[in-house]
């Protein structure tokens, strides 16, 4: 990507030299490129993952097991964002945490590139851990580049930063997916490692342009806290080692001994976190009411992500086996479908931003609750649309590629209704005591949704069956209608938050 550094002046005290990146602190270029390459590696590997799991030349698993593994992996990435943020706040500081995370992710992809099923799952674990460490801290460092929340360039800086996410996500399936599917699966995973390696290298080189506070540990652990934390971690690690050693030596070990506990944790931990915050006696009456309203949004978001994230598993596996993956006679790799969403996001996000602003000027912008409800209905409608290619495939024919593109389009419009609004309302409704933790709580909605998909798959539910797809679609639409019907009650609980 060509550099867009100029000699524009910057606000006094802004980190970096006199040069800027699109009018923003030069450190934004470092974080933009780091995130772009990290997302390139992550989404490239994710596009290959379900296909490799079911491929005869891969692990050759059944579709239900592949979906369960994929869902557990994605839920873990978002679940680990909370401890990742904790490491940045209490142990290493954001900059060191991101550097370590990049190295762990690269090692994970290299491990995936080894032709062994045993090392494959170890590689998945490493990528999930590294992504969790990086996710929370790199966004924090973007905020550090600006002079507080009132800096007029702050929102624009995050917009530029998120463009890096979508650029990486768009390019990855086209490059890594093509090599993985057409040449060699493990070479594709190795390309993901190369991408993360490039991201890590330029982060280390360009880190001198970051804010000094990014190297600071905001609330370091005391000696006593370190001792207690290490002791607890050692105890739990010891219990896990002993348990799985017993299971392994008894000869009863199966993949479900790993998948089931992880999926259950993906549902239990988000529930426990919400209950703990809701029952905190330090919250005043207004904060209690806001949390009651927020739980509605959280459950709605979990239902949304449960269906939305099947675009990378259920839909991908269907496309691999039952779709005519060609346009005007030109065939393309199945993984390319995963580039549809990011390119639509880049095209539609500015349109939506303009549309909401235009409605707001006329006093007609829909409320947060209505946007949420609309997003749920849309993701449900996307699965009603999925019934058409499923029926075509059941009739013994290949479904046209444009059916799948249409599904991704509807889901993307739904995402633009739910995701930005959810991020915004999370920051606005967060109790003061949990202001820094609530973004991690929002990510737990993704964890809960994907963990639910994993539990269904482990339970033997075939998510590519017409009846199951129709049931999921109905659930989302009913949930959306329910949120809409109770919108006045939720608005009351939200108090002054709009």
Coordinates of C-alpha atoms in Angstrom, one line a residue:
X1 CA 0.0 0.0 0.0
X2 CA 1.3 3.4 -1.0
X3 CA 2.2 5.7 2.0
X4 CA 0.0 8.6 2.6
X5 CA 2.3 10.5 4.9
X6 CA 2.3 14.3 4.5
X7 CA 4.1 17.3 6.1
X8 CA 0.9 18.6 7.7
X9 CA 1.2 20.1 11.2
X10 CA 0.0 18.2 14.2
X11 CA -1.4 19.0 17.5
X12 CA 1.3 19.8 20.1
X13 CA 2.0 16.7 22.2
X14 CA 0.8 14.3 19.5
X15 CA 3.2 11.3 19.3
X16 CA 5.4 11.0 16.3
X17 CA 7.2 13.5 14.1
X18 CA 5.8 16.3 12.0
X19 CA 4.6 13.8 9.4
X20 CA 1.0 12.5 9.5
X21 CA -1.0 9.6 8.1
X22 CA -4.1 10.9 6.4
X23 CA -3.9 13.9 8.7
X24 CA -3.6 11.6 11.8
X25 CA -0.6 10.9 14.1
X26 CA 2.0 8.9 12.3
X27 CA 1.7 6.0 14.7
X28 CA -1.7 5.3 13.2
X29 CA 0.1 4.0 10.1
X30 CA 2.0 1.5 12.2
X31 CA -1.2 0.3 13.9
X32 CA -3.1 0.3 10.6
X33 CA -0.6 -1.9 8.9
X34 CA -0.2 -4.2 12.0
X35 CA -4.0 -4.7 12.2
X36 CA -4.3 -5.2 8.4
X37 CA -1.6 -7.9 8.3
X38 CA -3.0 -9.6 11.4
X39 CA -6.5 -9.7 9.9
X40 CA -5.0 -10.9 6.7
X41 CA -3.5 -13.9 8.5
X42 CA -6.6 -14.5 10.7
X43 CA -9.2 -14.3 8.0
X44 CA -7.1 -16.2 5.5
X45 CA -6.7 -19.1 7.9
X46 CA -10.4 -18.8 8.9
X47 CA -11.5 -19.1 5.3
X48 CA -9.4 -22.3 4.8
X49 CA -10.3 -23.8 8.2
X50 CA -13.7 -25.4 7.6
X51 CA -12.7 -26.5 4.1
X52 CA -9.5 -28.1 5.4
X53 CA -11.4 -29.9 8.2
X54 CA -13.8 -31.6 5.8
X55 CA -11.4 -32.1 2.8
X56 CA -10.2 -35.7 1.9
X57 CA -6.8 -34.2 1.7
X58 CA -7.2 -32.4 5.0
X59 CA -8.6 -33.9 8.2
X60 CA -11.6 -35.4 6.4
X61 CA -14.0 -34.8 9.3
X62 CA -17.8 -34.8 9.1
X63 CA -19.5 -31.4 8.6
X64 CA -20.9 -31.3 12.2
X65 CA -17.5 -31.8 13.8
X66 CA -15.9 -29.3 11.4
X67 CA -18.6 -26.7 12.4
X68 CA -18.1 -27.4 16.1
X69 CA -14.3 -26.9 15.8
X70 CA -14.7 -23.7 13.8
X71 CA -17.3 -22.3 16.2
X72 CA -15.2 -23.2 19.3
X73 CA -12.2 -21.6 17.7
X74 CA -14.0 -18.3 16.9
X75 CA -15.7 -18.2 20.3
X76 CA -12.3 -18.6 22.0
X77 CA -10.8 -15.7 20.1
X78 CA -13.4 -13.4 21.5
X79 CA -13.5 -15.0 24.9
X80 CA -9.7 -14.5 25.3
X81 CA -10.0 -10.8 24.4
X82 CA -10.9 -10.1 28.1
X83 CA -7.8 -11.8 29.6
X84 CA -5.8 -10.2 26.7
X85 CA -7.0 -6.8 27.9
X86 CA -6.1 -7.7 31.5
X87 CA -2.5 -8.6 30.4
X88 CA -2.2 -5.2 28.8
X89 CA -3.5 -3.4 31.8
X90 CA -1.8 -5.4 34.6
X91 CA 1.2 -7.3 33.3
X92 CA 3.0 -6.1 30.1
X93 CA 1.4 -2.9 28.9
X94 CA -0.4 -2.6 25.5
X95 CA 2.7 -2.3 23.3
X96 CA 4.6 -5.3 24.7
X97 CA 1.4 -7.4 24.7
X98 CA 0.8 -6.7 21.0
X99 CA 4.4 -7.6 20.2
X100 CA 4.1 -10.9 22.1
X101 CA 0.7 -11.6 20.6
X102 CA 2.0 -11.1 17.0
X103 CA 4.8 -13.6 17.7
X104 CA 2.4 -16.2 19.2
X105 CA 0.0 -15.8 16.2
X106 CA 2.9 -16.3 13.7
X107 CA 4.0 -19.4 15.6
X108 CA 0.5 -20.7 15.6
X109 CA 0.2 -20.4 11.8
X110 CA 3.5 -22.0 11.3
X111 CA 2.3 -24.9 13.5
X112 CA -0.8 -25.2 11.4
X113 CA 1.4 -25.4 8.4
X114 CA 2.9 -28.7 9.7
X115 CA 1.3 -31.8 8.1
X116 CA 0.1 -33.3 11.3
X117 CA -3.4 -33.4 12.9
X118 CA -1.9 -33.2 16.4
X119 CA 0.1 -30.1 15.8
X120 CA -2.9 -28.6 13.9
X121 CA -5.0 -28.2 17.0
X122 CA -2.0 -26.9 18.9
X123 CA -1.7 -24.3 16.2
X124 CA -5.3 -23.3 16.4
X125 CA -4.9 -22.8 20.2
X126 CA -1.8 -20.6 19.7
X127 CA -3.6 -18.4 17.1
X128 CA -6.6 -18.0 19.4
X129 CA -4.4 -17.0 22.3
X130 CA -2.4 -14.5 20.3
X131 CA -5.6 -13.0 18.7
X132 CA -7.1 -12.6 22.2
X133 CA -4.0 -10.8 23.4
X134 CA -3.8 -8.5 20.4
X135 CA -7.5 -7.7 19.9
X136 CA -8.1 -5.6 23.0
X137 CA -4.7 -3.9 23.2
X138 CA -4.2 -2.6 19.6
X139 CA -7.4 -0.6 19.7
X140 CA -6.3 0.8 23.1
X141 CA -3.1 2.1 21.4
X142 CA -5.1 3.8 18.7
X143 CA -6.9 5.8 21.4
X144 CA -3.5 6.7 23.0
X145 CA -2.5 8.6 19.8
X146 CA -5.0 11.3 20.5
X147 CA -5.4 14.0 23.1
X148 CA -8.2 12.5 25.0
X149 CA -11.8 11.5 23.9
X150 CA -12.5 15.1 22.8
X151 CA -9.8 15.2 20.1
X152 CA -11.8 15.9 16.9
X153 CA -9.6 13.5 14.9
X154 CA -10.3 10.5 17.2
X155 CA -13.4 9.1 15.5
X156 CA -11.8 9.5 12.1
X157 CA -8.7 7.8 13.3
X158 CA -10.7 4.7 14.4
X159 CA -12.5 4.8 11.0
X160 CA -9.1 4.7 9.2
X161 CA -7.9 1.9 11.5
X162 CA -11.0 -0.2 10.9
X163 CA -10.5 0.1 7.1
X164 CA -7.2 -1.8 7.7
X165 CA -9.3 -4.6 9.2
X166 CA -11.5 -4.9 6.2
X167 CA -8.7 -4.5 3.7
X168 CA -6.9 -7.5 5.3
X169 CA -10.1 -9.5 5.5
X170 CA -10.9 -8.8 1.9
X171 CA -7.5 -9.7 0.5
X172 CA -6.8 -12.8 2.6
X173 CA -9.3 -15.3 1.1
X174 CA -8.3 -14.2 -2.4
X175 CA -4.7 -14.9 -1.8
X176 CA -4.4 -17.4 1.1
X177 CA -7.6 -19.2 0.1
X178 CA -6.5 -19.6 -3.5
X179 CA -3.1 -21.1 -2.6
X180 CA -4.5 -23.3 0.1
X181 CA -7.3 -24.8 -2.0
X182 CA -5.5 -24.9 -5.3
X183 CA -1.9 -25.7 -4.4
X184 CA -1.5 -27.0 -0.8
X185 CA -3.4 -26.5 2.4
X186 CA -0.4 -26.2 4.5
X187 CA 1.2 -23.7 2.2
X188 CA -1.9 -21.6 2.7
X189 CA -1.4 -21.7 6.4
X190 CA 2.3 -20.8 5.9
X191 CA 1.2 -17.7 3.9
X192 CA -0.9 -16.7 6.9
X193 CA 2.3 -16.9 9.1
X194 CA 4.1 -14.8 6.5
X195 CA 1.4 -12.2 6.7
X196 CA 1.6 -12.0 10.5
X197 CA 5.4 -11.9 10.3
X198 CA 5.2 -8.8 8.0
X199 CA 2.8 -7.2 10.4
X200 CA 5.0 -7.9 13.4
X201 CA 8.1 -6.7 11.7
X202 CA 6.6 -3.3 10.7
X203 CA 5.1 -3.0 14.2
X204 CA 8.5 -3.3 15.8
X205 CA 10.1 -1.0 13.3
X206 CA 7.4 1.7 13.5
X207 CA 6.7 1.4 17.3
X208 CA 8.8 4.5 17.9
X209 CA 5.9 6.5 16.5
X210 CA 3.5 5.2 19.1
X211 CA 2.4 7.1 22.2
X212 CA 4.8 6.7 25.2
X213 CA 1.8 5.7 27.4
X214 CA 1.4 2.6 25.2
X215 CA 4.5 1.2 26.9
X216 CA 3.2 1.8 30.4
X217 CA 1.4 -0.8 32.5
X218 CA -1.6 1.2 33.7
X219 CA -2.3 -0.8 36.9
X220 CA 0.6 -3.2 37.5
X221 CA 0.1 -6.3 39.7
X222 CA 1.6 -6.0 43.2
X223 CA 4.1 -8.7 44.3
X224 CA 1.3 -10.4 46.3
X225 CA -1.1 -10.3 43.4
X226 CA 1.5 -11.8 41.1
X227 CA 2.1 -14.6 43.5
X228 CA -1.6 -15.3 44.0
X229 CA -2.3 -15.2 40.2
X230 CA 0.6 -17.5 39.4
X231 CA -0.5 -20.0 42.1
X232 CA -4.1 -20.1 40.9
X233 CA -2.9 -20.5 37.3
X234 CA -0.6 -23.4 38.3
X235 CA -3.4 -25.1 40.2
X236 CA -5.8 -24.9 37.3
X237 CA -3.2 -26.0 34.8
X238 CA -2.2 -28.9 37.0
X239 CA -5.9 -30.0 37.3
X240 CA -6.3 -29.9 33.5
X241 CA -3.0 -31.9 32.9
X242 CA -4.0 -34.6 35.5
X243 CA -7.6 -34.8 34.1
X244 CA -6.6 -35.2 30.5
X245 CA -3.7 -37.6 31.4
X246 CA -6.2 -39.9 33.1
X247 CA -8.7 -39.6 30.2
X248 CA -5.8 -40.3 27.7
X249 CA -4.3 -43.3 29.5
X250 CA -7.8 -44.8 30.0
X251 CA -8.2 -45.0 26.2
X252 CA -11.5 -43.0 26.3
X253 CA -10.2 -39.8 24.9
X254 CA -12.1 -38.2 21.9
X255 CA -12.1 -34.7 20.5
X256 CA -15.3 -34.0 22.4
X257 CA -13.3 -34.1 25.7
X258 CA -11.8 -30.8 24.5
X259 CA -14.8 -29.3 22.5
X260 CA -17.5 -29.8 25.1
X261 CA -15.8 -28.0 28.0
X262 CA -14.7 -25.2 25.7
X263 CA -18.2 -24.7 24.3
X264 CA -19.8 -24.8 27.8
X265 CA -17.2 -22.2 29.0
X266 CA -18.3 -20.1 26.0
X267 CA -21.8 -20.0 27.4
X268 CA -21.2 -20.1 31.1
X269 CA -18.5 -17.3 31.3
X270 CA -20.5 -14.6 29.5
X271 CA -23.5 -15.5 31.7
X272 CA -21.4 -15.3 34.9
X273 CA -19.9 -12.0 33.9
X274 CA -23.3 -10.4 33.2
X275 CA -24.8 -11.7 36.5
X276 CA -21.7 -10.5 38.5
X277 CA -22.0 -7.0 37.1
X278 CA -25.8 -6.9 37.4
X279 CA -25.7 -8.0 41.1
X280 CA -22.9 -5.6 42.1
X281 CA -24.3 -3.5 45.0
X282 CA -21.9 -0.6 44.1
X283 CA -24.1 0.2 41.1
X284 CA -26.7 2.9 41.6
X285 CA -30.3 2.6 40.5
X286 CA -29.7 4.2 37.1
X287 CA -26.8 1.9 36.4
X288 CA -28.8 -1.1 37.4
X289 CA -31.6 -0.2 35.0
X290 CA -29.1 0.4 32.2
X291 CA -27.6 -3.1 32.8
X292 CA -31.1 -4.6 32.7
X293 CA -31.5 -3.0 29.3
X294 CA -28.1 -4.0 28.2
X295 CA -28.8 -7.7 28.8
X296 CA -31.5 -7.4 26.2
X297 CA -29.0 -6.1 23.7
X298 CA -26.5 -8.8 24.7
X299 CA -28.9 -11.7 24.2
X300 CA -30.1 -10.2 20.9
X301 CA -26.4 -9.9 19.8
X302 CA -25.7 -13.5 20.8
X303 CA -28.5 -14.7 18.6
X304 CA -27.3 -12.5 15.7
X305 CA -23.7 -13.8 15.9
X306 CA -24.9 -17.4 16.2
X307 CA -26.3 -17.2 12.7
X308 CA -24.0 -14.6 11.2
X309 CA -20.8 -16.5 12.0
X310 CA -22.1 -19.6 10.2
X311 CA -21.3 -17.7 7.1
X312 CA -17.8 -19.0 7.6
X313 CA -18.7 -22.6 8.5
X314 CA -22.2 -23.8 7.6
X315 CA -22.5 -21.7 4.4
X316 CA -18.9 -22.4 3.4
X317 CA -19.3 -26.2 3.8
X318 CA -22.5 -26.1 1.8
X319 CA -20.8 -24.1 -0.9
X320 CA -18.0 -26.7 -1.0
X321 CA -20.3 -29.6 -1.5
X322 CA -23.5 -28.3 -3.1
X323 CA -22.9 -25.0 -4.9
X324 CA -21.9 -24.1 -8.5
X325 CA -19.0 -21.9 -7.5
X326 CA -18.7 -20.1 -10.9
X327 CA -19.8 -16.8 -12.5
X328 CA -20.3 -16.7 -16.3
X329 CA -18.5 -20.0 -16.6
X330 CA -15.5 -18.8 -14.5
X331 CA -14.9 -21.0 -11.5
X332 CA -13.4 -19.6 -8.3
X333 CA -12.3 -21.1 -5.0
X334 CA -14.9 -21.6 -2.2
X335 CA -12.9 -19.5 0.2
X336 CA -13.5 -16.4 -2.0
X337 CA -17.0 -16.1 -0.5
X338 CA -15.3 -14.9 2.6
X339 CA -14.2 -11.7 0.8
X340 CA -17.8 -10.8 0.0
X341 CA -18.6 -9.4 3.5
X342 CA -15.5 -7.1 3.9
X343 CA -15.9 -5.6 0.5
X344 CA -19.6 -4.9 1.2
X345 CA -18.7 -3.4 4.6
X346 CA -16.3 -1.0 2.9
X347 CA -18.9 -0.1 0.3
X348 CA -21.9 0.2 2.5
X349 CA -20.6 1.6 5.8
X350 CA -20.2 5.2 4.4
X351 CA -23.7 4.9 2.9
X352 CA -25.2 3.9 6.2
X353 CA -23.3 6.6 8.1
X354 CA -24.7 9.2 5.6
X355 CA -28.2 7.7 5.7
X356 CA -28.4 7.8 9.6
X357 CA -27.1 11.4 9.6
X358 CA -29.7 12.4 6.9
X359 CA -32.5 10.8 8.9
X360 CA -31.2 12.4 12.1
X361 CA -31.4 15.9 10.6
X362 CA -35.0 15.2 9.8
X363 CA -35.7 13.8 13.2
X364 CA -36.5 10.4 11.8
X365 CA -33.4 8.3 12.7
X366 CA -34.6 5.0 14.2
X367 CA -33.7 4.3 17.8
X368 CA -30.9 2.0 18.9
X369 CA -33.6 -0.6 19.8
X370 CA -35.2 -0.5 16.4
X371 CA -31.8 -0.8 14.6
X372 CA -31.0 -3.8 16.8
X373 CA -34.4 -5.4 16.1
X374 CA -34.0 -4.8 12.3
X375 CA -30.5 -6.4 12.3
X376 CA -31.9 -9.5 14.0
X377 CA -34.8 -9.7 11.5
X378 CA -32.4 -9.3 8.6
X379 CA -30.0 -12.1 9.8
X380 CA -33.1 -14.3 10.2
X381 CA -34.2 -13.4 6.7
X382 CA -30.8 -14.3 5.4
X383 CA -31.4 -17.9 6.6
X384 CA -34.9 -18.0 5.1
X385 CA -33.1 -17.0 1.9
X386 CA -30.7 -19.9 2.5
X387 CA -33.7 -22.3 2.3
X388 CA -33.8 -21.8 -1.5
X389 CA -30.2 -23.1 -2.3
X390 CA -30.8 -25.9 0.2
X391 CA -33.9 -26.9 -1.6
X392 CA -32.1 -26.8 -5.0
X393 CA -29.3 -29.0 -3.6
X394 CA -31.8 -31.5 -2.1
X395 CA -33.3 -31.8 -5.6
X396 CA -29.9 -33.0 -6.8
X397 CA -28.8 -29.8 -8.5
X398 CA -26.0 -27.3 -7.7
X399 CA -27.1 -24.0 -6.3
X400 CA -26.0 -20.9 -8.1
X401 CA -23.2 -18.8 -6.5
X402 CA -25.4 -15.7 -6.4
X403 CA -27.7 -17.3 -3.9
X404 CA -24.8 -17.3 -1.4
X405 CA -23.7 -13.8 -2.4
X406 CA -27.3 -12.6 -1.7
X407 CA -27.2 -14.3 1.8
X408 CA -23.9 -12.6 2.6
X409 CA -25.4 -9.3 1.4
X410 CA -28.4 -9.5 3.7
X411 CA -26.2 -10.5 6.6
X412 CA -23.8 -7.6 6.0
X413 CA -26.7 -5.1 6.0
X414 CA -27.8 -6.7 9.3
X415 CA -24.3 -6.4 10.7
X416 CA -24.2 -2.7 9.9
X417 CA -27.4 -2.4 12.0
X418 CA -26.1 -4.4 15.0
X419 CA -22.3 -4.1 15.3
X420 CA -21.6 -0.4 15.2
X421 CA -24.7 0.3 17.3
X422 CA -23.7 -2.4 19.8
X423 CA -20.2 -0.9 20.2
X424 CA -21.6 2.5 20.7
X425 CA -24.3 1.5 23.2
X426 CA -21.9 -0.6 25.2
X427 CA -19.7 2.4 25.9
X428 CA -22.7 4.6 26.7
X429 CA -24.5 2.2 29.0
X430 CA -21.4 0.9 30.9
X431 CA -21.5 1.5 34.6
X432 CA -18.7 3.8 35.7
X433 CA -17.1 1.0 37.7
X434 CA -16.9 -1.3 34.6
X435 CA -16.2 1.3 31.9
X436 CA -12.9 -0.3 30.8
X437 CA -14.3 -3.9 30.9
X438 CA -17.6 -3.5 29.0
X439 CA -16.0 -3.7 25.5
X440 CA -14.8 -7.1 26.5
X441 CA -18.3 -7.9 27.7
X442 CA -19.6 -6.9 24.2
X443 CA -17.2 -9.4 22.6
X444 CA -18.6 -12.1 24.9
X445 CA -21.8 -11.9 22.9
X446 CA -19.9 -13.3 19.9
X447 CA -18.5 -16.0 22.2
X448 CA -21.9 -17.0 23.5
X449 CA -23.4 -17.1 20.0
X450 CA -20.6 -19.2 18.5
X451 CA -20.5 -21.5 21.5
X452 CA -24.2 -22.2 21.1
X453 CA -23.5 -23.2 17.5
X454 CA -20.7 -25.4 18.7
X455 CA -23.0 -27.1 21.2
X456 CA -25.6 -27.8 18.6
X457 CA -23.0 -29.3 16.3
X458 CA -21.5 -31.5 19.0
X459 CA -25.0 -32.6 19.9
X460 CA -25.3 -34.0 16.3
X461 CA -27.5 -31.3 14.8
X462 CA -26.9 -31.0 11.1
X463 CA -26.9 -27.2 10.5
X464 CA -27.2 -27.7 6.8
X465 CA -30.7 -29.3 7.0
X466 CA -33.7 -27.3 5.9
X467 CA -35.6 -27.8 9.2
X468 CA -32.7 -26.6 11.3
X469 CA -32.0 -23.6 9.1
X470 CA -35.7 -22.6 9.1
X471 CA -35.8 -22.9 12.9
X472 CA -32.8 -20.7 13.4
X473 CA -34.2 -18.1 11.0
X474 CA -37.5 -18.1 12.8
X475 CA -35.7 -17.7 16.2
X476 CA -33.9 -14.6 14.9
X477 CA -37.0 -13.0 13.4
X478 CA -39.1 -13.8 16.5
X479 CA -36.3 -12.3 18.7
X480 CA -36.1 -9.2 16.5
X481 CA -39.9 -8.7 16.7
X482 CA -39.8 -9.3 20.5
X483 CA -37.2 -6.6 20.9
X484 CA -39.2 -4.3 18.7
X485 CA -42.4 -4.9 20.7
X486 CA -40.7 -4.2 24.0
X487 CA -38.8 -1.2 22.7
X488 CA -40.6 1.3 25.0
X489 CA -39.7 -0.8 28.0
X490 CA -36.1 -1.1 27.0
X491 CA -35.9 2.6 26.3
X492 CA -37.2 3.3 29.8
X493 CA -34.5 1.0 31.3
X494 CA -31.9 2.8 29.2
X495 CA -32.7 6.1 30.8
X496 CA -31.0 9.0 29.1
X497 CA -29.0 6.8 26.7
X498 CA -30.1 7.1 23.0

